[in-house]
RNA sequence: GGCGGCAUAGCCAAGUGGCUAAGGCGGAGGACUGCAAAUCCUCUAUUCCCCAGUUCGAAUCUGGGUGCCGCCUCCA
């Protein structure tokens, strides 16, 4: 089946075909590891995960590269900028390298709990300083870069297509520029490839231009070209990367290779909180831990994201997350019916028709919400046959809700005390002493034990304790 | 100041010219129950921010208005 993706470069859905099928080179703009990833960051990785899974669903062999940016990013383009890694290090009283290690581990811990597949290659910027130096040297040799007092800069006047991806008019942009321009730069939008480090800068490496450290943007080009062997079938990131970061990558890649090396640019929209921006000042920046502390399953957050299309802003609210958690629980419950093949109702559509429609949704620029709706159609109304069970597992290869691992909690040995109470309640019920029976039931509920009366007798299950 | 996006039920959201406007959450009613819970069933937008227009036909296209959001800061 044909696969279509929306390409930011053309702002259109285009037929996807990798350069060397079945191999697909996928580059995912990774994290800067100076702090915990928040749920907005994580949305971008759930998106790239879905993308990767849809590619794999289509039998492509995905070679996914992700950068781990563990080298300082200046906060602004001006000299007084603070280095994020350094700020993080100072706060934690650790070396920048320790900080990077710590947050890298935290990052993958979070992504794994969201069932996000690990990249084929995760590469650290600090392990590729030489590649970046070589890259900058080539740009200098070819006249795409120039040296000034504080570093090496890319000369965008040498690249006529600068601004094409974001469709920005450079001259108009400059009118309202809020950043002080380094007067030594030839053009205000020229960007740093390599920065000369002041003596007290912790992270610095020797280079042909003295001690220093790489500019941002450069690691994605150097590492991406290295590990994807010169061609990116797809390059992803958040929409915020379109105007600066990816524009700069395109420019420097052009300077280095003399051609466009990215076929598809795909960007995920932002996650908003209560309809607005997530910001420290608003106190609404949440991490996965914050959600878990409130009793939410990380996969409920994944479900919430699956319910919306990646190119639309999604509105994160606690109410919506509760809805997602509930839906996920019910989805699992329904799935078990199929696993256990208990009887269901009749159906109109056969598994093949569902399979085709779901695949069509996936392949139409990752219309996961549509695929989810179809999944519910299967779960709600269809016969729980083995065929449907297999189809659900197949669909979950993309959804990534971990259905394969879902099973009924094992029958636990009932703690004696609780067993006694249950028996006591049954006695009371026989005597039609409802007051006592209900009191016991309420008591057990507070202990996290829910009783389920069935015609076959009393069942029980563990639930979350009230108020937790 | 410049650029761009969005507006669909209480909430989260699909759908972008033509079947009865997906799906989930919530809510209502029913079955079951001693009563509940859990589960299951049914219902839940004559209408897609407003106003004009194009068209045989528009939530979907065009123009205007209103509201919200984002970017132009090394924030996904």
JSON list of N, CA and C (backbone and C1' of nucleotides) in Angstrom, two decimals, chain A residues 40 73-74 84 173 178 238 240-241 271-272 277 307 309 314-315 323 327 330 434 438 441 453, chain B residues 2 11-15 22-26 34-37 41 69-76:
[
{"chain": "A", "resi": 40, "resn": "UNK", "atom": "N", "xyz": [5.95, 17.79, 26.87]},
{"chain": "A", "resi": 40, "resn": "UNK", "atom": "CA", "xyz": [5.95, 18.40, 25.54]},
{"chain": "A", "resi": 40, "resn": "UNK", "atom": "C", "xyz": [7.09, 17.83, 24.70]},
{"chain": "A", "resi": 73, "resn": "UNK", "atom": "N", "xyz": [24.86, 24.59, 24.83]},
{"chain": "A", "resi": 73, "resn": "UNK", "atom": "CA", "xyz": [24.13, 25.43, 23.88]},
{"chain": "A", "resi": 73, "resn": "UNK", "atom": "C", "xyz": [24.07, 26.81, 24.49]},
{"chain": "A", "resi": 74, "resn": "UNK", "atom": "N", "xyz": [24.44, 27.77, 23.74]},
{"chain": "A", "resi": 74, "resn": "UNK", "atom": "CA", "xyz": [24.32, 29.12, 24.28]},
{"chain": "A", "resi": 74, "resn": "UNK", "atom": "C", "xyz": [22.86, 29.52, 24.30]},
{"chain": "A", "resi": 84, "resn": "UNK", "atom": "N", "xyz": [23.79, 26.20, 28.60]},
{"chain": "A", "resi": 84, "resn": "UNK", "atom": "CA", "xyz": [22.81, 25.40, 29.33]},
{"chain": "A", "resi": 84, "resn": "UNK", "atom": "C", "xyz": [23.42, 24.25, 30.11]},
{"chain": "A", "resi": 173, "resn": "UNK", "atom": "N", "xyz": [12.10, 39.65, 8.68]},
{"chain": "A", "resi": 173, "resn": "UNK", "atom": "CA", "xyz": [12.36, 39.11, 10.01]},
{"chain": "A", "resi": 173, "resn": "UNK", "atom": "C", "xyz": [13.26, 40.04, 10.81]},
{"chain": "A", "resi": 178, "resn": "UNK", "atom": "N", "xyz": [14.86, 40.57, 17.93]},
{"chain": "A", "resi": 178, "resn": "UNK", "atom": "CA", "xyz": [14.97, 40.94, 19.33]},
{"chain": "A", "resi": 178, "resn": "UNK", "atom": "C", "xyz": [16.34, 40.60, 19.89]},
{"chain": "A", "resi": 238, "resn": "UNK", "atom": "N", "xyz": [10.60, 18.93, 16.33]},
{"chain": "A", "resi": 238, "resn": "UNK", "atom": "CA", "xyz": [9.43, 19.71, 16.71]},
{"chain": "A", "resi": 238, "resn": "UNK", "atom": "C", "xyz": [9.31, 20.91, 15.77]},
{"chain": "A", "resi": 240, "resn": "UNK", "atom": "N", "xyz": [9.20, 23.88, 16.33]},
{"chain": "A", "resi": 240, "resn": "UNK", "atom": "CA", "xyz": [10.04, 25.01, 16.72]},
{"chain": "A", "resi": 240, "resn": "UNK", "atom": "C", "xyz": [11.41, 24.94, 16.05]},
{"chain": "A", "resi": 241, "resn": "UNK", "atom": "N", "xyz": [11.77, 23.78, 15.55]},
{"chain": "A", "resi": 241, "resn": "UNK", "atom": "CA", "xyz": [13.08, 23.65, 14.92]},
{"chain": "A", "resi": 241, "resn": "UNK", "atom": "C", "xyz": [13.10, 24.08, 13.46]},
{"chain": "A", "resi": 271, "resn": "UNK", "atom": "N", "xyz": [2.58, 20.49, 22.27]},
{"chain": "A", "resi": 271, "resn": "UNK", "atom": "CA", "xyz": [1.57, 20.12, 23.23]},
{"chain": "A", "resi": 271, "resn": "UNK", "atom": "C", "xyz": [1.31, 21.37, 24.06]},
{"chain": "A", "resi": 272, "resn": "UNK", "atom": "N", "xyz": [0.05, 21.70, 24.25]},
{"chain": "A", "resi": 272, "resn": "UNK", "atom": "CA", "xyz": [-0.27, 22.85, 25.07]},
{"chain": "A", "resi": 272, "resn": "UNK", "atom": "C", "xyz": [-0.89, 22.36, 26.38]},
{"chain": "A", "resi": 277, "resn": "UNK", "atom": "N", "xyz": [0.50, 27.91, 26.41]},
{"chain": "A", "resi": 277, "resn": "UNK", "atom": "CA", "xyz": [1.88, 27.46, 26.36]},
{"chain": "A", "resi": 277, "resn": "UNK", "atom": "C", "xyz": [2.33, 26.87, 27.69]},
{"chain": "A", "resi": 307, "resn": "UNK", "atom": "N", "xyz": [-4.55, 9.88, 20.33]},
{"chain": "A", "resi": 307, "resn": "UNK", "atom": "CA", "xyz": [-5.91, 10.33, 20.03]},
{"chain": "A", "resi": 307, "resn": "UNK", "atom": "C", "xyz": [-5.94, 11.59, 19.16]},
{"chain": "A", "resi": 309, "resn": "UNK", "atom": "N", "xyz": [-3.86, 14.03, 16.03]},
{"chain": "A", "resi": 309, "resn": "UNK", "atom": "CA", "xyz": [-2.91, 13.95, 14.93]},
{"chain": "A", "resi": 309, "resn": "UNK", "atom": "C", "xyz": [-1.64, 14.73, 15.25]},
{"chain": "A", "resi": 314, "resn": "UNK", "atom": "N", "xyz": [-2.03, 19.68, 20.55]},
{"chain": "A", "resi": 314, "resn": "UNK", "atom": "CA", "xyz": [-2.88, 18.87, 21.40]},
{"chain": "A", "resi": 314, "resn": "UNK", "atom": "C", "xyz": [-3.01, 19.59, 22.74]},
{"chain": "A", "resi": 315, "resn": "UNK", "atom": "N", "xyz": [-4.20, 19.55, 23.27]},
{"chain": "A", "resi": 315, "resn": "UNK", "atom": "CA", "xyz": [-4.44, 20.28, 24.52]},
{"chain": "A", "resi": 315, "resn": "UNK", "atom": "C", "xyz": [-4.38, 19.33, 25.70]},
{"chain": "A", "resi": 323, "resn": "UNK", "atom": "N", "xyz": [-9.49, 10.81, 31.09]},
{"chain": "A", "resi": 323, "resn": "UNK", "atom": "CA", "xyz": [-10.27, 10.16, 30.04]},
{"chain": "A", "resi": 323, "resn": "UNK", "atom": "C", "xyz": [-9.43, 9.14, 29.29]},
{"chain": "A", "resi": 327, "resn": "UNK", "atom": "N", "xyz": [-9.95, 5.16, 29.10]},
{"chain": "A", "resi": 327, "resn": "UNK", "atom": "CA", "xyz": [-10.10, 4.53, 27.78]},
{"chain": "A", "resi": 327, "resn": "UNK", "atom": "C", "xyz": [-9.09, 3.41, 27.61]},
{"chain": "A", "resi": 330, "resn": "UNK", "atom": "N", "xyz": [-10.12, 0.38, 29.59]},
{"chain": "A", "resi": 330, "resn": "UNK", "atom": "CA", "xyz": [-11.21, -0.35, 28.93]},
{"chain": "A", "resi": 330, "resn": "UNK", "atom": "C", "xyz": [-10.75, -1.04, 27.67]},
{"chain": "A", "resi": 434, "resn": "UNK", "atom": "N", "xyz": [-27.94, -6.53, 55.52]},
{"chain": "A", "resi": 434, "resn": "UNK", "atom": "CA", "xyz": [-27.29, -5.70, 54.51]},
{"chain": "A", "resi": 434, "resn": "UNK", "atom": "C", "xyz": [-26.37, -4.66, 55.12]},
{"chain": "A", "resi": 438, "resn": "UNK", "atom": "N", "xyz": [-22.60, -4.42, 53.82]},
{"chain": "A", "resi": 438, "resn": "UNK", "atom": "CA", "xyz": [-22.11, -3.22, 53.11]},
{"chain": "A", "resi": 438, "resn": "UNK", "atom": "C", "xyz": [-20.96, -2.57, 53.85]},
{"chain": "A", "resi": 441, "resn": "UNK", "atom": "N", "xyz": [-17.91, -4.43, 52.94]},
{"chain": "A", "resi": 441, "resn": "UNK", "atom": "CA", "xyz": [-17.54, -4.11, 51.56]},
{"chain": "A", "resi": 441, "resn": "UNK", "atom": "C", "xyz": [-16.82, -2.76, 51.50]},
{"chain": "A", "resi": 453, "resn": "UNK", "atom": "N", "xyz": [-19.62, -9.04, 42.90]},
{"chain": "A", "resi": 453, "resn": "UNK", "atom": "CA", "xyz": [-20.60, -10.11, 43.09]},
{"chain": "A", "resi": 453, "resn": "UNK", "atom": "C", "xyz": [-21.05, -10.63, 41.74]},
{"chain": "B", "resi": 2, "resn": "G", "atom": "P", "xyz": [2.88, 44.24, 10.36]},
{"chain": "B", "resi": 2, "resn": "G", "atom": "O5'", "xyz": [3.93, 43.09, 10.03]},
{"chain": "B", "resi": 2, "resn": "G", "atom": "C5'", "xyz": [4.90, 43.28, 9.00]},
{"chain": "B", "resi": 2, "resn": "G", "atom": "C4'", "xyz": [5.78, 42.07, 8.92]},
{"chain": "B", "resi": 2, "resn": "G", "atom": "C3'", "xyz": [5.06, 40.75, 8.73]},
{"chain": "B", "resi": 2, "resn": "G", "atom": "O3'", "xyz": [4.73, 40.51, 7.38]},
{"chain": "B", "resi": 2, "resn": "G", "atom": "C1'", "xyz": [6.62, 40.51, 10.48]},
{"chain": "B", "resi": 11, "resn": "C", "atom": "P", "xyz": [-16.28, 21.92, 26.40]},
{"chain": "B", "resi": 11, "resn": "C", "atom": "O5'", "xyz": [-15.33, 20.74, 26.92]},
{"chain": "B", "resi": 11, "resn": "C", "atom": "C5'", "xyz": [-14.51, 20.92, 28.07]},
{"chain": "B", "resi": 11, "resn": "C", "atom": "C4'", "xyz": [-13.66, 19.69, 28.26]},
{"chain": "B", "resi": 11, "resn": "C", "atom": "C3'", "xyz": [-12.80, 19.31, 27.07]},
{"chain": "B", "resi": 11, "resn": "C", "atom": "O3'", "xyz": [-11.60, 20.06, 27.03]},
{"chain": "B", "resi": 11, "resn": "C", "atom": "C1'", "xyz": [-13.92, 17.39, 27.85]},
{"chain": "B", "resi": 12, "resn": "C", "atom": "P", "xyz": [-10.92, 20.34, 25.62]},
{"chain": "B", "resi": 12, "resn": "C", "atom": "O5'", "xyz": [-10.37, 18.89, 25.19]},
{"chain": "B", "resi": 12, "resn": "C", "atom": "C5'", "xyz": [-9.34, 18.28, 25.96]},
{"chain": "B", "resi": 12, "resn": "C", "atom": "C4'", "xyz": [-8.97, 16.96, 25.33]},
{"chain": "B", "resi": 12, "resn": "C", "atom": "C3'", "xyz": [-8.69, 17.01, 23.83]},
{"chain": "B", "resi": 12, "resn": "C", "atom": "O3'", "xyz": [-7.41, 17.53, 23.56]},
{"chain": "B", "resi": 12, "resn": "C", "atom": "C1'", "xyz": [-10.01, 15.12, 24.33]},
{"chain": "B", "resi": 13, "resn": "A", "atom": "P", "xyz": [-7.12, 18.25, 22.18]},
{"chain": "B", "resi": 13, "resn": "A", "atom": "O5'", "xyz": [-7.32, 17.05, 21.16]},
{"chain": "B", "resi": 13, "resn": "A", "atom": "C5'", "xyz": [-8.13, 17.20, 20.06]},
{"chain": "B", "resi": 13, "resn": "A", "atom": "C4'", "xyz": [-8.53, 15.86, 19.54]},
{"chain": "B", "resi": 13, "resn": "A", "atom": "C3'", "xyz": [-8.77, 15.86, 18.05]},
{"chain": "B", "resi": 13, "resn": "A", "atom": "O3'", "xyz": [-7.54, 15.52, 17.42]},
{"chain": "B", "resi": 13, "resn": "A", "atom": "C1'", "xyz": [-10.68, 14.97, 19.15]},
{"chain": "B", "resi": 14, "resn": "A", "atom": "P", "xyz": [-7.33, 15.89, 15.88]},
{"chain": "B", "resi": 14, "resn": "A", "atom": "O5'", "xyz": [-8.01, 14.63, 15.20]},
{"chain": "B", "resi": 14, "resn": "A", "atom": "C5'", "xyz": [-8.50, 14.74, 13.90]},
{"chain": "B", "resi": 14, "resn": "A", "atom": "C4'", "xyz": [-9.04, 13.41, 13.48]},
{"chain": "B", "resi": 14, "resn": "A", "atom": "C3'", "xyz": [-9.59, 13.44, 12.07]},
{"chain": "B", "resi": 14, "resn": "A", "atom": "O3'", "xyz": [-8.55, 13.18, 11.15]},
{"chain": "B", "resi": 14, "resn": "A", "atom": "C1'", "xyz": [-11.22, 12.54, 13.51]},
{"chain": "B", "resi": 15, "resn": "G", "atom": "P", "xyz": [-8.23, 14.21, 10.02]},
{"chain": "B", "resi": 15, "resn": "G", "atom": "O5'", "xyz": [-9.56, 14.18, 9.15]},
{"chain": "B", "resi": 15, "resn": "G", "atom": "C5'", "xyz": [-10.00, 12.95, 8.60]},
{"chain": "B", "resi": 15, "resn": "G", "atom": "C4'", "xyz": [-11.46, 13.07, 8.23]},
{"chain": "B", "resi": 15, "resn": "G", "atom": "C3'", "xyz": [-11.78, 14.22, 7.29]},
{"chain": "B", "resi": 15, "resn": "G", "atom": "O3'", "xyz": [-11.64, 13.77, 5.95]},
{"chain": "B", "resi": 15, "resn": "G", "atom": "C1'", "xyz": [-13.30, 14.21, 9.10]},
{"chain": "B", "resi": 22, "resn": "A", "atom": "P", "xyz": [-20.95, 10.29, 12.34]},
{"chain": "B", "resi": 22, "resn": "A", "atom": "O5'", "xyz": [-19.40, 10.26, 12.67]},
{"chain": "B", "resi": 22, "resn": "A", "atom": "C5'", "xyz": [-18.92, 9.55, 13.78]},
{"chain": "B", "resi": 22, "resn": "A", "atom": "C4'", "xyz": [-17.81, 8.65, 13.35]},
{"chain": "B", "resi": 22, "resn": "A", "atom": "C3'", "xyz": [-17.22, 7.86, 14.50]},
{"chain": "B", "resi": 22, "resn": "A", "atom": "O3'", "xyz": [-17.99, 6.68, 14.71]},
{"chain": "B", "resi": 22, "resn": "A", "atom": "C1'", "xyz": [-15.50, 8.91, 13.33]},
{"chain": "B", "resi": 23, "resn": "G", "atom": "P", "xyz": [-18.66, 6.46, 16.15]},
{"chain": "B", "resi": 23, "resn": "G", "atom": "O5'", "xyz": [-17.38, 6.28, 17.06]},
{"chain": "B", "resi": 23, "resn": "G", "atom": "C5'", "xyz": [-16.44, 5.24, 16.76]},
{"chain": "B", "resi": 23, "resn": "G", "atom": "C4'", "xyz": [-15.18, 5.47, 17.52]},
{"chain": "B", "resi": 23, "resn": "G", "atom": "C3'", "xyz": [-15.38, 5.80, 19.00]},
{"chain": "B", "resi": 23, "resn": "G", "atom": "O3'", "xyz": [-15.64, 4.64, 19.76]},
{"chain": "B", "resi": 23, "resn": "G", "atom": "C1'", "xyz": [-13.82, 7.30, 18.09]},
{"chain": "B", "resi": 24, "resn": "G", "atom": "P", "xyz": [-16.44, 4.78, 21.14]},
{"chain": "B", "resi": 24, "resn": "G", "atom": "O5'", "xyz": [-15.36, 5.42, 22.11]},
{"chain": "B", "resi": 24, "resn": "G", "atom": "C5'", "xyz": [-14.14, 4.72, 22.38]},
{"chain": "B", "resi": 24, "resn": "G", "atom": "C4'", "xyz": [-13.24, 5.60, 23.20]},
{"chain": "B", "resi": 24, "resn": "G", "atom": "C3'", "xyz": [-13.87, 6.15, 24.48]},
{"chain": "B", "resi": 24, "resn": "G", "atom": "O3'", "xyz": [-13.82, 5.20, 25.52]},
{"chain": "B", "resi": 24, "resn": "G", "atom": "C1'", "xyz": [-12.80, 7.90, 23.32]},
{"chain": "B", "resi": 25, "resn": "C", "atom": "P", "xyz": [-14.95, 5.21, 26.62]},
{"chain": "B", "resi": 25, "resn": "C", "atom": "O5'", "xyz": [-14.66, 6.56, 27.41]},
{"chain": "B", "resi": 25, "resn": "C", "atom": "C5'", "xyz": [-13.47, 6.68, 28.19]},
{"chain": "B", "resi": 25, "resn": "C", "atom": "C4'", "xyz": [-13.39, 8.07, 28.76]},
{"chain": "B", "resi": 25, "resn": "C", "atom": "C3'", "xyz": [-14.58, 8.50, 29.61]},
{"chain": "B", "resi": 25, "resn": "C", "atom": "O3'", "xyz": [-14.52, 7.98, 30.92]},
{"chain": "B", "resi": 25, "resn": "C", "atom": "C1'", "xyz": [-14.00, 10.25, 28.14]},
{"chain": "B", "resi": 26, "resn": "G", "atom": "P", "xyz": [-15.86, 7.56, 31.64]},
{"chain": "B", "resi": 26, "resn": "G", "atom": "O5'", "xyz": [-16.63, 8.93, 31.80]},
{"chain": "B", "resi": 26, "resn": "G", "atom": "C5'", "xyz": [-16.11, 9.96, 32.66]},
{"chain": "B", "resi": 26, "resn": "G", "atom": "C4'", "xyz": [-16.92, 11.21, 32.49]},
{"chain": "B", "resi": 26, "resn": "G", "atom": "C3'", "xyz": [-18.41, 11.07, 32.75]},
{"chain": "B", "resi": 26, "resn": "G", "atom": "O3'", "xyz": [-18.72, 11.16, 34.13]},
{"chain": "B", "resi": 26, "resn": "G", "atom": "C1'", "xyz": [-18.09, 12.23, 30.72]},
{"chain": "B", "resi": 34, "resn": "G", "atom": "P", "xyz": [-30.00, -10.14, 44.29]},
{"chain": "B", "resi": 34, "resn": "G", "atom": "O5'", "xyz": [-30.54, -8.86, 45.06]},
{"chain": "B", "resi": 34, "resn": "G", "atom": "C5'", "xyz": [-31.90, -8.80, 45.48]},
{"chain": "B", "resi": 34, "resn": "G", "atom": "C4'", "xyz": [-32.04, -7.73, 46.52]},
{"chain": "B", "resi": 34, "resn": "G", "atom": "C3'", "xyz": [-31.44, -6.38, 46.15]},
{"chain": "B", "resi": 34, "resn": "G", "atom": "O3'", "xyz": [-32.39, -5.64, 45.41]},
{"chain": "B", "resi": 34, "resn": "G", "atom": "C1'", "xyz": [-30.73, -6.99, 48.31]},
{"chain": "B", "resi": 35, "resn": "C", "atom": "P", "xyz": [-31.91, -4.86, 44.10]},
{"chain": "B", "resi": 35, "resn": "C", "atom": "O5'", "xyz": [-31.01, -3.69, 44.72]},
{"chain": "B", "resi": 35, "resn": "C", "atom": "C5'", "xyz": [-31.64, -2.64, 45.45]},
{"chain": "B", "resi": 35, "resn": "C", "atom": "C4'", "xyz": [-30.60, -1.82, 46.16]},
{"chain": "B", "resi": 35, "resn": "C", "atom": "C3'", "xyz": [-29.52, -1.23, 45.27]},
{"chain": "B", "resi": 35, "resn": "C", "atom": "O3'", "xyz": [-29.98, -0.06, 44.63]},
{"chain": "B", "resi": 35, "resn": "C", "atom": "C1'", "xyz": [-28.56, -2.11, 47.25]},
{"chain": "B", "resi": 36, "resn": "A", "atom": "P", "xyz": [-29.27, 0.42, 43.28]},
{"chain": "B", "resi": 36, "resn": "A", "atom": "O5'", "xyz": [-27.80, 0.70, 43.82]},
{"chain": "B", "resi": 36, "resn": "A", "atom": "C5'", "xyz": [-26.68, 0.46, 43.01]},
{"chain": "B", "resi": 36, "resn": "A", "atom": "C4'", "xyz": [-25.46, 0.55, 43.88]},
{"chain": "B", "resi": 36, "resn": "A", "atom": "C3'", "xyz": [-24.16, 0.45, 43.13]},
{"chain": "B", "resi": 36, "resn": "A", "atom": "O3'", "xyz": [-23.78, 1.70, 42.62]},
{"chain": "B", "resi": 36, "resn": "A", "atom": "C1'", "xyz": [-24.11, -1.00, 44.99]},
{"chain": "B", "resi": 37, "resn": "A", "atom": "P", "xyz": [-23.28, 1.82, 41.10]},
{"chain": "B", "resi": 37, "resn": "A", "atom": "O5'", "xyz": [-21.86, 1.12, 41.20]},
{"chain": "B", "resi": 37, "resn": "A", "atom": "C5'", "xyz": [-20.82, 1.66, 42.01]},
{"chain": "B", "resi": 37, "resn": "A", "atom": "C4'", "xyz": [-19.71, 0.65, 42.14]},
{"chain": "B", "resi": 37, "resn": "A", "atom": "C3'", "xyz": [-19.18, 0.12, 40.82]},
{"chain": "B", "resi": 37, "resn": "A", "atom": "O3'", "xyz": [-18.21, 0.98, 40.29]},
{"chain": "B", "resi": 37, "resn": "A", "atom": "C1'", "xyz": [-19.64, -1.68, 42.27]},
{"chain": "B", "resi": 41, "resn": "C", "atom": "P", "xyz": [-21.85, -3.46, 24.73]},
{"chain": "B", "resi": 41, "resn": "C", "atom": "O5'", "xyz": [-23.43, -3.25, 24.73]},
{"chain": "B", "resi": 41, "resn": "C", "atom": "C5'", "xyz": [-24.29, -4.22, 24.17]},
{"chain": "B", "resi": 41, "resn": "C", "atom": "C4'", "xyz": [-25.73, -3.76, 24.31]},
{"chain": "B", "resi": 41, "resn": "C", "atom": "C3'", "xyz": [-25.98, -2.34, 23.80]},
{"chain": "B", "resi": 41, "resn": "C", "atom": "O3'", "xyz": [-26.19, -2.33, 22.40]},
{"chain": "B", "resi": 41, "resn": "C", "atom": "C1'", "xyz": [-26.95, -2.59, 25.94]},
{"chain": "B", "resi": 69, "resn": "C", "atom": "P", "xyz": [-4.48, 32.82, 24.14]},
{"chain": "B", "resi": 69, "resn": "C", "atom": "O5'", "xyz": [-3.62, 31.87, 23.20]},
{"chain": "B", "resi": 69, "resn": "C", "atom": "C5'", "xyz": [-3.61, 30.47, 23.45]},
{"chain": "B", "resi": 69, "resn": "C", "atom": "C4'", "xyz": [-2.87, 29.77, 22.34]},
{"chain": "B", "resi": 69, "resn": "C", "atom": "C3'", "xyz": [-1.47, 30.26, 22.05]},
{"chain": "B", "resi": 69, "resn": "C", "atom": "O3'", "xyz": [-0.54, 29.80, 23.02]},
{"chain": "B", "resi": 69, "resn": "C", "atom": "C1'", "xyz": [-2.57, 29.91, 20.02]},
{"chain": "B", "resi": 70, "resn": "G", "atom": "P", "xyz": [0.77, 30.67, 23.28]},
{"chain": "B", "resi": 70, "resn": "G", "atom": "O5'", "xyz": [1.66, 30.32, 22.01]},
{"chain": "B", "resi": 70, "resn": "G", "atom": "C5'", "xyz": [2.08, 28.99, 21.79]},
{"chain": "B", "resi": 70, "resn": "G", "atom": "C4'", "xyz": [2.62, 28.85, 20.41]},
{"chain": "B", "resi": 70, "resn": "G", "atom": "C3'", "xyz": [3.84, 29.70, 20.07]},
{"chain": "B", "resi": 70, "resn": "G", "atom": "O3'", "xyz": [5.02, 29.16, 20.62]},
{"chain": "B", "resi": 70, "resn": "G", "atom": "C1'", "xyz": [2.34, 29.76, 18.27]},
{"chain": "B", "resi": 71, "resn": "C", "atom": "P", "xyz": [6.22, 30.11, 20.99]},
{"chain": "B", "resi": 71, "resn": "C", "atom": "O5'", "xyz": [6.86, 30.41, 19.56]},
{"chain": "B", "resi": 71, "resn": "C", "atom": "C5'", "xyz": [7.40, 29.34, 18.78]},
{"chain": "B", "resi": 71, "resn": "C", "atom": "C4'", "xyz": [7.75, 29.85, 17.42]},
{"chain": "B", "resi": 71, "resn": "C", "atom": "C3'", "xyz": [8.69, 31.04, 17.39]},
{"chain": "B", "resi": 71, "resn": "C", "atom": "O3'", "xyz": [10.04, 30.64, 17.54]},
{"chain": "B", "resi": 71, "resn": "C", "atom": "C1'", "xyz": [6.90, 31.45, 15.93]},
{"chain": "B", "resi": 72, "resn": "C", "atom": "P", "xyz": [11.06, 31.62, 18.23]},
{"chain": "B", "resi": 72, "resn": "C", "atom": "O5'", "xyz": [11.26, 32.74, 17.13]},
{"chain": "B", "resi": 72, "resn": "C", "atom": "C5'", "xyz": [11.83, 32.41, 15.87]},
{"chain": "B", "resi": 72, "resn": "C", "atom": "C4'", "xyz": [11.83, 33.63, 14.99]},
{"chain": "B", "resi": 72, "resn": "C", "atom": "C3'", "xyz": [12.53, 34.84, 15.57]},
{"chain": "B", "resi": 72, "resn": "C", "atom": "O3'", "xyz": [13.93, 34.74, 15.34]},
{"chain": "B", "resi": 72, "resn": "C", "atom": "C1'", "xyz": [10.46, 35.47, 14.62]},
{"chain": "B", "resi": 73, "resn": "U", "atom": "P", "xyz": [15.02, 35.55, 16.23]},
{"chain": "B", "resi": 73, "resn": "U", "atom": "O5'", "xyz": [15.73, 34.57, 17.26]},
{"chain": "B", "resi": 73, "resn": "U", "atom": "C5'", "xyz": [15.03, 33.73, 18.09]},
{"chain": "B", "resi": 73, "resn": "U", "atom": "C4'", "xyz": [15.79, 33.75, 19.39]},
{"chain": "B", "resi": 73, "resn": "U", "atom": "C3'", "xyz": [15.82, 32.33, 19.95]},
{"chain": "B", "resi": 73, "resn": "U", "atom": "O3'", "xyz": [17.18, 31.91, 19.98]},
{"chain": "B", "resi": 73, "resn": "U", "atom": "C1'", "xyz": [15.13, 33.96, 21.57]},
{"chain": "B", "resi": 74, "resn": "C", "atom": "P", "xyz": [18.30, 31.34, 19.57]},
{"chain": "B", "resi": 74, "resn": "C", "atom": "O5'", "xyz": [18.17, 30.07, 20.52]},
{"chain": "B", "resi": 74, "resn": "C", "atom": "C5'", "xyz": [17.20, 29.07, 20.29]},
{"chain": "B", "resi": 74, "resn": "C", "atom": "C4'", "xyz": [17.84, 27.84, 20.89]},
{"chain": "B", "resi": 74, "resn": "C", "atom": "C3'", "xyz": [18.18, 28.15, 22.35]},
{"chain": "B", "resi": 74, "resn": "C", "atom": "O3'", "xyz": [17.28, 27.43, 23.12]},
{"chain": "B", "resi": 74, "resn": "C", "atom": "C1'", "xyz": [20.08, 27.32, 21.11]},
{"chain": "B", "resi": 75, "resn": "C", "atom": "P", "xyz": [17.22, 26.69, 24.38]},
{"chain": "B", "resi": 75, "resn": "C", "atom": "O5'", "xyz": [15.71, 26.20, 24.27]},
{"chain": "B", "resi": 75, "resn": "C", "atom": "C5'", "xyz": [15.38, 24.88, 23.99]},
{"chain": "B", "resi": 75, "resn": "C", "atom": "C4'", "xyz": [13.92, 24.72, 24.33]},
{"chain": "B", "resi": 75, "resn": "C", "atom": "C3'", "xyz": [13.18, 23.71, 23.48]},
{"chain": "B", "resi": 75, "resn": "C", "atom": "O3'", "xyz": [13.24, 22.46, 24.14]},
{"chain": "B", "resi": 75, "resn": "C", "atom": "C1'", "xyz": [11.96, 25.74, 23.65]},
{"chain": "B", "resi": 76, "resn": "A", "atom": "P", "xyz": [14.08, 21.25, 23.52]},
{"chain": "B", "resi": 76, "resn": "A", "atom": "O5'", "xyz": [13.00, 20.52, 22.60]},
{"chain": "B", "resi": 76, "resn": "A", "atom": "C5'", "xyz": [13.35, 19.34, 21.96]},
{"chain": "B", "resi": 76, "resn": "A", "atom": "C4'", "xyz": [12.26, 19.04, 20.95]},
{"chain": "B", "resi": 76, "resn": "A", "atom": "C3'", "xyz": [11.91, 20.27, 20.13]},
{"chain": "B", "resi": 76, "resn": "A", "atom": "O3'", "xyz": [12.69, 20.32, 18.96]},
{"chain": "B", "resi": 76, "resn": "A", "atom": "C1'", "xyz": [9.93, 19.29, 21.04]}
]
